[in-house]
C-alpha cells in the first residue's frame, strides 16, 4: 500500500490537516469531503476517511482527504461558508499533487460534505464529477433556530464557533438557509451521482429525488437497507467507483 503524503493546505490563514494517497499511474483524483462529525466514539473497525481513501486508491484513483475547519480538533471555528472555502482549497491542493497533473478531478461528498461540495462547484471549483452520499437537499435541523443549531454544532459535533457567533448567531444560522444542495445544484453542469440508503435515519431517502429533480445532469442510485454512512457500505462504494470510471473520461474530454 502506498503511504499517505502530507499536503500543505491553507485557507483563510488556517492550516488544514490533509493527506493524499497516489497509486502508480492514477486514473484520476478523488477528493473526499466529510460530513458534520459526532462526538460519539467510532464504531469498531471504522478506520475513517483514511480507510475510505485506501479503498478508493486500491481501484487506481489518487485520493485526497482532510479535516475542514473545526472538525475533529482542526484549527478555526465552524461555519458553513468556511467549509465551502475549505472544500475549494482542498480541490486546488489536490490538483497540485505530484503525479496527477492534467487528470480529471471528482469530489465524493458525504452528508454535509456533499452540500459544501455542490456550493463550491457552483462558485467555480474546477471539478469534473460529483458524487453525493447521503446528502440533504435542505438542512433538517440547523435552520429551525439558533439554539438548536448551536447545540448541534458545539455539543453534538464538538466543534467551536466564534465568539461573534455566540453573541449574535442569526447571520451564522442564516448560512444554513442560504447554502442548500437543492438550490445550488440547479446551477451545476458537472455530472452528478446521488447515492442514498433506504435505511438512512439521519437524512430521509426522499432527499435524493429532491436533489435529482433540480440537477441538470444527475444519476440516482438507491441502496436498499443502507444507512447514513455510505462510505462504510461496500455496495455504495462500488457504485460510486463504477460511475466514476464511466463518467470521468467523458467529463475530461
Short mmCIF file of N, CA, C and O in Angstrom, two decimals, residues 85-198:
data_model
loop_
_atom_site.label_atom_id
_atom_site.label_comp_id
_atom_site.label_asym_id
_atom_site.label_seq_id
_atom_site.Cartn_x
_atom_site.Cartn_y
_atom_site.Cartn_z
N UNK A 85 -15.27 27.28 1.50
CA UNK A 85 -13.93 27.74 1.10
C UNK A 85 -12.89 26.65 1.32
O UNK A 85 -11.96 26.49 0.52
N UNK A 86 -13.03 25.90 2.42
CA UNK A 86 -12.10 24.79 2.66
C UNK A 86 -12.21 23.74 1.56
O UNK A 86 -11.19 23.18 1.13
N UNK A 87 -13.42 23.45 1.13
CA UNK A 87 -13.61 22.47 0.05
C UNK A 87 -12.88 22.92 -1.21
O UNK A 87 -12.21 22.11 -1.87
N UNK A 88 -13.00 24.20 -1.55
CA UNK A 88 -12.30 24.72 -2.72
C UNK A 88 -10.78 24.61 -2.54
O UNK A 88 -10.06 24.24 -3.47
N UNK A 89 -10.30 24.90 -1.33
CA UNK A 89 -8.86 24.81 -1.08
C UNK A 89 -8.36 23.38 -1.22
O UNK A 89 -7.25 23.15 -1.74
N UNK A 90 -9.14 22.42 -0.77
CA UNK A 90 -8.74 21.02 -0.91
C UNK A 90 -8.70 20.59 -2.37
O UNK A 90 -7.81 19.85 -2.79
N UNK A 91 -9.67 21.06 -3.16
CA UNK A 91 -9.66 20.75 -4.60
C UNK A 91 -8.43 21.36 -5.26
O UNK A 91 -7.74 20.70 -6.06
N UNK A 92 -8.15 22.61 -4.94
CA UNK A 92 -6.98 23.27 -5.55
C UNK A 92 -5.69 22.54 -5.15
O UNK A 92 -4.79 22.35 -5.98
N UNK A 93 -5.60 22.12 -3.88
CA UNK A 93 -4.41 21.39 -3.44
C UNK A 93 -4.30 20.03 -4.13
O UNK A 93 -3.19 19.59 -4.49
N UNK A 94 -5.44 19.37 -4.33
CA UNK A 94 -5.43 18.06 -4.98
C UNK A 94 -4.84 18.14 -6.39
O UNK A 94 -4.16 17.22 -6.84
N UNK A 95 -5.10 19.24 -7.08
CA UNK A 95 -4.61 19.39 -8.45
C UNK A 95 -3.10 19.60 -8.51
O UNK A 95 -2.51 19.50 -9.58
N UNK A 96 -2.47 19.90 -7.37
CA UNK A 96 -1.03 20.15 -7.36
C UNK A 96 -0.22 18.94 -6.88
O UNK A 96 1.02 19.01 -6.83
N UNK A 97 -0.89 17.86 -6.52
CA UNK A 97 -0.18 16.68 -6.02
C UNK A 97 0.70 16.10 -7.13
O UNK A 97 0.28 16.01 -8.30
N UNK A 98 1.90 15.69 -6.77
CA UNK A 98 2.82 15.11 -7.75
C UNK A 98 2.19 13.88 -8.42
O UNK A 98 1.63 13.02 -7.75
N UNK A 99 2.27 13.84 -9.73
CA UNK A 99 1.81 12.68 -10.48
C UNK A 99 0.38 12.73 -10.95
O UNK A 99 -0.09 11.78 -11.59
N UNK A 100 -0.35 13.85 -10.69
CA UNK A 100 -1.75 13.90 -11.10
C UNK A 100 -2.04 15.04 -12.07
O UNK A 100 -3.21 15.27 -12.42
N UNK A 101 -1.03 15.74 -12.51
CA UNK A 101 -1.24 16.89 -13.39
C UNK A 101 -2.05 16.50 -14.62
O UNK A 101 -1.75 15.51 -15.29
N UNK A 102 -3.08 17.26 -14.90
CA UNK A 102 -3.91 17.03 -16.08
C UNK A 102 -4.98 15.97 -15.94
O UNK A 102 -5.77 15.76 -16.87
N UNK A 103 -5.01 15.28 -14.80
CA UNK A 103 -6.03 14.24 -14.61
C UNK A 103 -7.36 14.84 -14.18
O UNK A 103 -7.40 15.90 -13.56
N UNK A 104 -8.47 14.16 -14.50
CA UNK A 104 -9.77 14.65 -14.04
C UNK A 104 -9.89 14.56 -12.53
O UNK A 104 -9.26 13.72 -11.89
N UNK A 105 -10.70 15.44 -11.97
CA UNK A 105 -10.89 15.52 -10.52
C UNK A 105 -12.37 15.38 -10.19
O UNK A 105 -13.22 16.01 -10.83
N UNK A 106 -12.65 14.55 -9.20
CA UNK A 106 -14.02 14.38 -8.71
C UNK A 106 -14.05 14.66 -7.22
O UNK A 106 -13.04 14.53 -6.53
N UNK A 107 -15.21 15.05 -6.72
CA UNK A 107 -15.45 15.14 -5.28
C UNK A 107 -16.45 14.07 -4.90
O UNK A 107 -17.47 13.89 -5.58
N UNK A 108 -16.16 13.35 -3.82
CA UNK A 108 -17.14 12.48 -3.18
C UNK A 108 -17.46 13.12 -1.83
O UNK A 108 -16.61 13.15 -0.94
N UNK A 109 -18.64 13.67 -1.72
CA UNK A 109 -19.04 14.38 -0.51
C UNK A 109 -20.07 13.60 0.27
O UNK A 109 -21.08 13.16 -0.29
N UNK A 110 -19.81 13.40 1.55
CA UNK A 110 -20.74 12.66 2.42
C UNK A 110 -21.55 13.63 3.26
O UNK A 110 -20.98 14.50 3.93
N UNK A 111 -22.87 13.50 3.20
CA UNK A 111 -23.77 14.29 4.03
C UNK A 111 -23.49 15.79 3.84
O UNK A 111 -23.58 16.30 2.73
N UNK A 112 -23.11 16.51 4.91
CA UNK A 112 -22.82 17.94 4.78
C UNK A 112 -21.67 18.20 3.84
O UNK A 112 -21.60 19.27 3.21
N UNK A 113 -20.75 17.23 3.70
CA UNK A 113 -19.68 17.38 2.73
C UNK A 113 -20.20 17.47 1.31
O UNK A 113 -19.60 18.14 0.46
N UNK A 114 -21.31 16.81 1.04
CA UNK A 114 -21.94 16.94 -0.26
C UNK A 114 -22.54 18.31 -0.49
O UNK A 114 -22.47 18.86 -1.59
N UNK A 115 -23.12 18.87 0.57
CA UNK A 115 -23.71 20.21 0.45
C UNK A 115 -22.64 21.23 0.08
O UNK A 115 -22.80 22.01 -0.86
N UNK A 116 -21.53 21.22 0.83
CA UNK A 116 -20.49 22.22 0.56
C UNK A 116 -19.79 21.94 -0.77
O UNK A 116 -19.34 22.87 -1.44
N UNK A 117 -19.73 20.67 -1.18
CA UNK A 117 -19.15 20.35 -2.48
C UNK A 117 -19.95 20.98 -3.61
O UNK A 117 -19.39 21.59 -4.53
N UNK A 118 -21.27 20.84 -3.56
CA UNK A 118 -22.12 21.41 -4.61
C UNK A 118 -21.99 22.93 -4.65
O UNK A 118 -21.87 23.54 -5.71
N UNK A 119 -21.99 23.54 -3.47
CA UNK A 119 -21.87 25.00 -3.43
C UNK A 119 -20.50 25.45 -3.93
O UNK A 119 -20.40 26.46 -4.65
N UNK A 120 -19.44 24.72 -3.58
CA UNK A 120 -18.11 25.08 -4.06
C UNK A 120 -18.04 24.98 -5.59
O UNK A 120 -17.44 25.84 -6.25
N UNK A 121 -18.65 23.95 -6.16
CA UNK A 121 -18.65 23.80 -7.61
C UNK A 121 -19.50 24.90 -8.25
O UNK A 121 -19.14 25.47 -9.29
N UNK A 122 -20.62 25.23 -7.63
CA UNK A 122 -21.44 26.33 -8.15
C UNK A 122 -20.64 27.62 -8.22
O UNK A 122 -20.81 28.42 -9.15
N UNK A 123 -19.74 27.80 -7.28
CA UNK A 123 -18.93 29.02 -7.23
C UNK A 123 -17.66 28.93 -8.07
O UNK A 123 -16.85 29.85 -8.06
N UNK A 124 -17.48 27.82 -8.78
CA UNK A 124 -16.38 27.76 -9.72
C UNK A 124 -15.26 26.78 -9.42
O UNK A 124 -14.25 26.77 -10.13
N UNK A 125 -15.38 25.96 -8.39
CA UNK A 125 -14.35 24.97 -8.13
C UNK A 125 -14.18 24.06 -9.35
O UNK A 125 -15.17 23.54 -9.87
N UNK A 126 -12.96 23.85 -9.83
CA UNK A 126 -12.73 23.09 -11.06
C UNK A 126 -12.83 21.58 -10.84
O UNK A 126 -11.83 20.90 -10.57
N UNK A 127 -14.03 21.06 -10.97
CA UNK A 127 -14.31 19.66 -10.69
C UNK A 127 -15.03 19.05 -11.89
O UNK A 127 -15.88 19.68 -12.50
N UNK A 128 -14.67 17.80 -12.21
CA UNK A 128 -15.23 17.13 -13.38
C UNK A 128 -16.42 16.23 -13.07
O UNK A 128 -17.14 15.82 -13.99
N UNK A 129 -16.60 15.85 -11.81
CA UNK A 129 -17.73 14.98 -11.44
C UNK A 129 -17.95 15.10 -9.94
O UNK A 129 -17.04 15.39 -9.17
N UNK A 130 -19.20 14.87 -9.54
CA UNK A 130 -19.60 14.94 -8.13
C UNK A 130 -20.34 13.67 -7.74
O UNK A 130 -21.24 13.23 -8.47
N UNK A 131 -19.97 13.11 -6.59
CA UNK A 131 -20.73 12.01 -6.01
C UNK A 131 -21.23 12.48 -4.65
O UNK A 131 -20.44 12.90 -3.80
N UNK A 132 -22.55 12.44 -4.46
CA UNK A 132 -23.16 12.89 -3.21
C UNK A 132 -23.69 11.68 -2.45
O UNK A 132 -24.56 10.97 -2.95
N UNK A 133 -23.16 11.46 -1.25
CA UNK A 133 -23.54 10.30 -0.44
C UNK A 133 -24.38 10.75 0.76
O UNK A 133 -23.88 11.48 1.63
N UNK A 134 -25.62 10.35 0.80
CA UNK A 134 -26.47 10.67 1.93
C UNK A 134 -26.57 12.17 2.18
O UNK A 134 -26.63 12.62 3.33
N UNK A 135 -26.64 12.93 1.12
CA UNK A 135 -26.61 14.39 1.22
C UNK A 135 -28.02 14.97 1.36
O UNK A 135 -28.92 14.60 0.61
N UNK A 136 -28.22 15.89 2.30
CA UNK A 136 -29.54 16.51 2.42
C UNK A 136 -29.81 17.51 1.31
O UNK A 136 -28.91 18.26 0.91
N UNK A 137 -31.04 17.53 0.83
CA UNK A 137 -31.45 18.55 -0.14
C UNK A 137 -31.52 19.91 0.53
O UNK A 137 -31.16 20.94 -0.05
N UNK A 138 -32.02 19.93 1.76
CA UNK A 138 -32.06 21.13 2.59
C UNK A 138 -31.80 20.68 4.02
O UNK A 138 -31.97 19.51 4.36
N UNK A 139 -31.38 21.63 4.86
CA UNK A 139 -30.99 21.27 6.22
C UNK A 139 -32.20 20.88 7.05
O UNK A 139 -33.25 21.53 7.00
N UNK A 140 -32.03 19.84 7.84
CA UNK A 140 -33.14 19.28 8.61
C UNK A 140 -33.28 19.93 9.98
O UNK A 140 -34.38 20.08 10.48
N UNK A 141 -32.17 20.28 10.61
CA UNK A 141 -32.24 20.71 12.00
C UNK A 141 -31.51 22.01 12.30
O UNK A 141 -31.58 22.50 13.42
N UNK A 142 -30.82 22.58 11.31
CA UNK A 142 -29.99 23.73 11.62
C UNK A 142 -30.72 25.06 11.46
O UNK A 142 -30.44 26.01 12.19
N UNK A 143 -31.64 25.13 10.53
CA UNK A 143 -32.33 26.39 10.28
C UNK A 143 -33.57 26.55 11.15
O UNK A 143 -34.30 27.52 11.01
N UNK A 144 -33.84 25.60 12.04
CA UNK A 144 -35.05 25.67 12.87
C UNK A 144 -34.92 26.69 13.99
O UNK A 144 -35.91 27.09 14.58
N UNK A 145 -33.70 27.11 14.30
CA UNK A 145 -33.50 28.11 15.33
C UNK A 145 -32.07 28.13 15.79
O UNK A 145 -31.32 27.15 15.65
N UNK A 146 -31.64 29.27 16.33
CA UNK A 146 -30.25 29.43 16.72
C UNK A 146 -29.85 28.47 17.82
O UNK A 146 -28.75 27.91 17.79
N UNK A 147 -30.71 28.27 18.81
CA UNK A 147 -30.35 27.40 19.92
C UNK A 147 -30.10 25.97 19.45
O UNK A 147 -29.11 25.34 19.84
N UNK A 148 -30.99 25.45 18.59
CA UNK A 148 -30.82 24.09 18.08
C UNK A 148 -29.56 23.99 17.23
O UNK A 148 -28.81 23.00 17.31
N UNK A 149 -29.31 24.99 16.40
CA UNK A 149 -28.14 24.94 15.52
C UNK A 149 -26.85 24.97 16.33
O UNK A 149 -25.92 24.20 16.07
N UNK A 150 -26.79 25.84 17.32
CA UNK A 150 -25.59 25.91 18.14
C UNK A 150 -25.37 24.64 18.94
O UNK A 150 -24.24 24.17 19.08
N UNK A 151 -26.44 24.07 19.48
CA UNK A 151 -26.30 22.82 20.22
C UNK A 151 -25.82 21.70 19.32
O UNK A 151 -24.92 20.93 19.69
N UNK A 152 -26.36 21.63 18.13
CA UNK A 152 -25.97 20.57 17.20
C UNK A 152 -24.49 20.66 16.87
O UNK A 152 -23.78 19.64 16.81
N UNK A 153 -23.99 21.87 16.66
CA UNK A 153 -22.60 22.04 16.26
C UNK A 153 -21.65 21.94 17.44
O UNK A 153 -20.64 21.22 17.40
N UNK A 154 -21.93 22.65 18.51
CA UNK A 154 -20.96 22.74 19.61
C UNK A 154 -21.01 21.53 20.54
O UNK A 154 -19.98 21.11 21.07
N UNK A 155 -22.20 20.97 20.76
CA UNK A 155 -22.34 19.86 21.70
C UNK A 155 -22.29 18.52 20.97
O UNK A 155 -21.43 17.67 21.24
N UNK A 156 -23.18 18.32 20.00
CA UNK A 156 -23.25 17.02 19.33
C UNK A 156 -22.07 16.78 18.40
O UNK A 156 -21.62 15.64 18.25
N UNK A 157 -21.58 17.84 17.75
CA UNK A 157 -20.45 17.69 16.81
C UNK A 157 -19.13 18.07 17.45
O UNK A 157 -18.07 17.77 16.89
N UNK A 158 -19.16 18.74 18.59
CA UNK A 158 -17.92 19.09 19.28
C UNK A 158 -17.06 20.10 18.55
O UNK A 158 -15.84 20.10 18.71
N UNK A 159 -17.67 21.00 17.76
CA UNK A 159 -16.91 22.00 17.01
C UNK A 159 -17.14 23.38 17.61
O UNK A 159 -18.28 23.75 17.89
N UNK A 160 -16.09 24.16 17.78
CA UNK A 160 -16.27 25.51 18.31
C UNK A 160 -16.80 26.47 17.25
O UNK A 160 -16.58 26.28 16.05
N UNK A 161 -17.50 27.48 17.70
CA UNK A 161 -17.91 28.59 16.84
C UNK A 161 -17.28 29.86 17.41
O UNK A 161 -16.88 29.90 18.57
N UNK A 162 -17.22 30.90 16.63
CA UNK A 162 -16.53 32.12 17.06
C UNK A 162 -17.33 32.85 18.14
O UNK A 162 -18.56 32.72 18.21
N UNK A 163 -16.65 33.63 18.98
CA UNK A 163 -17.37 34.44 19.97
C UNK A 163 -18.40 35.36 19.34
O UNK A 163 -19.45 35.63 19.94
N UNK A 164 -18.12 35.85 18.12
CA UNK A 164 -19.09 36.71 17.44
C UNK A 164 -20.39 35.97 17.15
O UNK A 164 -21.48 36.55 17.23
N UNK A 165 -20.29 34.70 16.82
CA UNK A 165 -21.49 33.89 16.56
C UNK A 165 -22.28 33.70 17.85
O UNK A 165 -23.52 33.78 17.86
N UNK A 166 -21.60 33.44 18.94
CA UNK A 166 -22.30 33.28 20.22
C UNK A 166 -23.01 34.56 20.62
O UNK A 166 -24.10 34.52 21.20
N UNK A 167 -22.42 35.70 20.29
CA UNK A 167 -23.04 36.98 20.64
C UNK A 167 -24.21 37.31 19.74
O UNK A 167 -25.23 37.87 20.20
N UNK A 168 -24.09 36.96 18.46
CA UNK A 168 -25.16 37.25 17.50
C UNK A 168 -25.20 36.13 16.47
O UNK A 168 -24.51 36.17 15.45
N UNK A 169 -25.99 35.06 16.75
CA UNK A 169 -25.93 33.86 15.90
C UNK A 169 -26.72 33.93 14.61
O UNK A 169 -26.54 33.08 13.75
N UNK A 170 -27.60 34.90 14.43
CA UNK A 170 -28.52 34.86 13.29
C UNK A 170 -27.83 34.86 11.93
O UNK A 170 -28.22 34.07 11.05
N UNK A 171 -26.80 35.68 11.68
CA UNK A 171 -26.14 35.58 10.36
C UNK A 171 -25.52 34.21 10.12
O UNK A 171 -25.55 33.69 9.00
N UNK A 172 -24.95 33.61 11.17
CA UNK A 172 -24.36 32.28 11.08
C UNK A 172 -25.42 31.23 10.77
O UNK A 172 -25.26 30.37 9.90
N UNK A 173 -26.55 31.30 11.48
CA UNK A 173 -27.66 30.38 11.22
C UNK A 173 -28.20 30.58 9.81
O UNK A 173 -28.58 29.62 9.12
N UNK A 174 -28.20 31.83 9.35
CA UNK A 174 -28.71 32.11 8.01
C UNK A 174 -27.96 31.42 6.90
O UNK A 174 -28.51 31.19 5.81
N UNK A 175 -26.70 31.03 7.17
CA UNK A 175 -25.94 30.30 6.15
C UNK A 175 -26.59 28.96 5.83
O UNK A 175 -26.49 28.47 4.70
N UNK A 176 -27.26 28.35 6.81
CA UNK A 176 -27.92 27.07 6.57
C UNK A 176 -29.17 27.23 5.70
O UNK A 176 -29.64 26.26 5.10
N UNK A 177 -29.69 28.42 5.64
CA UNK A 177 -30.82 28.69 4.74
C UNK A 177 -30.33 29.10 3.36
O UNK A 177 -30.97 28.81 2.35
N UNK A 178 -29.17 29.76 3.31
CA UNK A 178 -28.66 30.27 2.04
C UNK A 178 -27.90 29.22 1.24
O UNK A 178 -27.86 29.29 0.00
N UNK A 179 -27.30 28.25 1.91
CA UNK A 179 -26.49 27.23 1.23
C UNK A 179 -27.19 25.89 1.37
O UNK A 179 -27.13 25.24 2.42
N UNK A 180 -27.87 25.47 0.33
CA UNK A 180 -28.55 24.18 0.32
C UNK A 180 -28.26 23.47 -0.99
O UNK A 180 -28.05 24.11 -2.03
N UNK A 181 -28.29 22.17 -0.95
CA UNK A 181 -27.99 21.39 -2.15
C UNK A 181 -29.01 21.63 -3.25
O UNK A 181 -28.65 21.82 -4.41
N UNK A 182 -30.29 21.62 -2.90
CA UNK A 182 -31.30 21.71 -3.96
C UNK A 182 -31.31 23.08 -4.63
O UNK A 182 -31.72 23.18 -5.79
N UNK A 183 -30.83 24.12 -3.95
CA UNK A 183 -30.72 25.42 -4.59
C UNK A 183 -29.46 25.49 -5.46
O UNK A 183 -29.52 25.94 -6.61
N UNK A 184 -28.33 25.04 -4.94
CA UNK A 184 -27.07 25.16 -5.67
C UNK A 184 -26.99 24.22 -6.86
O UNK A 184 -26.42 24.57 -7.90
N UNK A 185 -27.56 23.02 -6.73
CA UNK A 185 -27.39 22.00 -7.77
C UNK A 185 -28.00 22.43 -9.10
O UNK A 185 -27.57 21.99 -10.17
N UNK A 186 -28.99 23.31 -9.05
CA UNK A 186 -29.63 23.76 -10.29
C UNK A 186 -28.67 24.53 -11.18
O UNK A 186 -28.91 24.66 -12.38
N UNK A 187 -27.57 25.03 -10.61
CA UNK A 187 -26.60 25.83 -11.37
C UNK A 187 -25.33 25.06 -11.69
O UNK A 187 -24.37 25.65 -12.18
N UNK A 188 -25.32 23.76 -11.44
CA UNK A 188 -24.12 22.94 -11.63
C UNK A 188 -24.29 22.09 -12.88
O UNK A 188 -25.24 21.31 -12.99
N UNK A 189 -23.38 22.24 -13.82
CA UNK A 189 -23.44 21.46 -15.07
C UNK A 189 -22.56 20.21 -15.00
O UNK A 189 -22.54 19.40 -15.92
N UNK A 190 -21.84 20.04 -13.91
CA UNK A 190 -21.00 18.88 -13.71
C UNK A 190 -21.86 17.62 -13.55
O UNK A 190 -22.90 17.67 -12.90
N UNK A 191 -21.46 16.49 -14.13
CA UNK A 191 -22.20 15.25 -13.88
C UNK A 191 -22.24 14.91 -12.39
O UNK A 191 -21.24 15.07 -11.68
N UNK A 192 -23.40 14.44 -11.94
CA UNK A 192 -23.61 14.18 -10.52
C UNK A 192 -24.19 12.78 -10.33
O UNK A 192 -25.11 12.38 -11.06
N UNK A 193 -23.66 12.06 -9.35
CA UNK A 193 -24.26 10.81 -8.89
C UNK A 193 -24.80 11.05 -7.49
O UNK A 193 -24.06 11.47 -6.59
N UNK A 194 -26.08 10.77 -7.30
CA UNK A 194 -26.72 10.91 -5.99
C UNK A 194 -26.92 9.50 -5.43
O UNK A 194 -27.67 8.70 -5.98
N UNK A 195 -26.23 9.21 -4.32
CA UNK A 195 -26.33 7.91 -3.65
C UNK A 195 -27.03 8.08 -2.31
O UNK A 195 -26.71 9.00 -1.55
N UNK A 196 -27.96 7.19 -2.03
CA UNK A 196 -28.68 7.29 -0.76
C UNK A 196 -29.12 5.89 -0.32
O UNK A 196 -29.37 5.01 -1.16
N UNK A 197 -29.21 5.70 0.98
CA UNK A 197 -29.65 4.42 1.52
C UNK A 197 -31.08 4.49 2.00
O UNK A 197 -31.52 5.51 2.54
N UNK A 198 -31.81 3.40 1.83
CA UNK A 198 -33.21 3.38 2.28
C UNK A 198 -33.33 3.36 3.79
O UNK A 198 -34.38 3.74 4.34
#
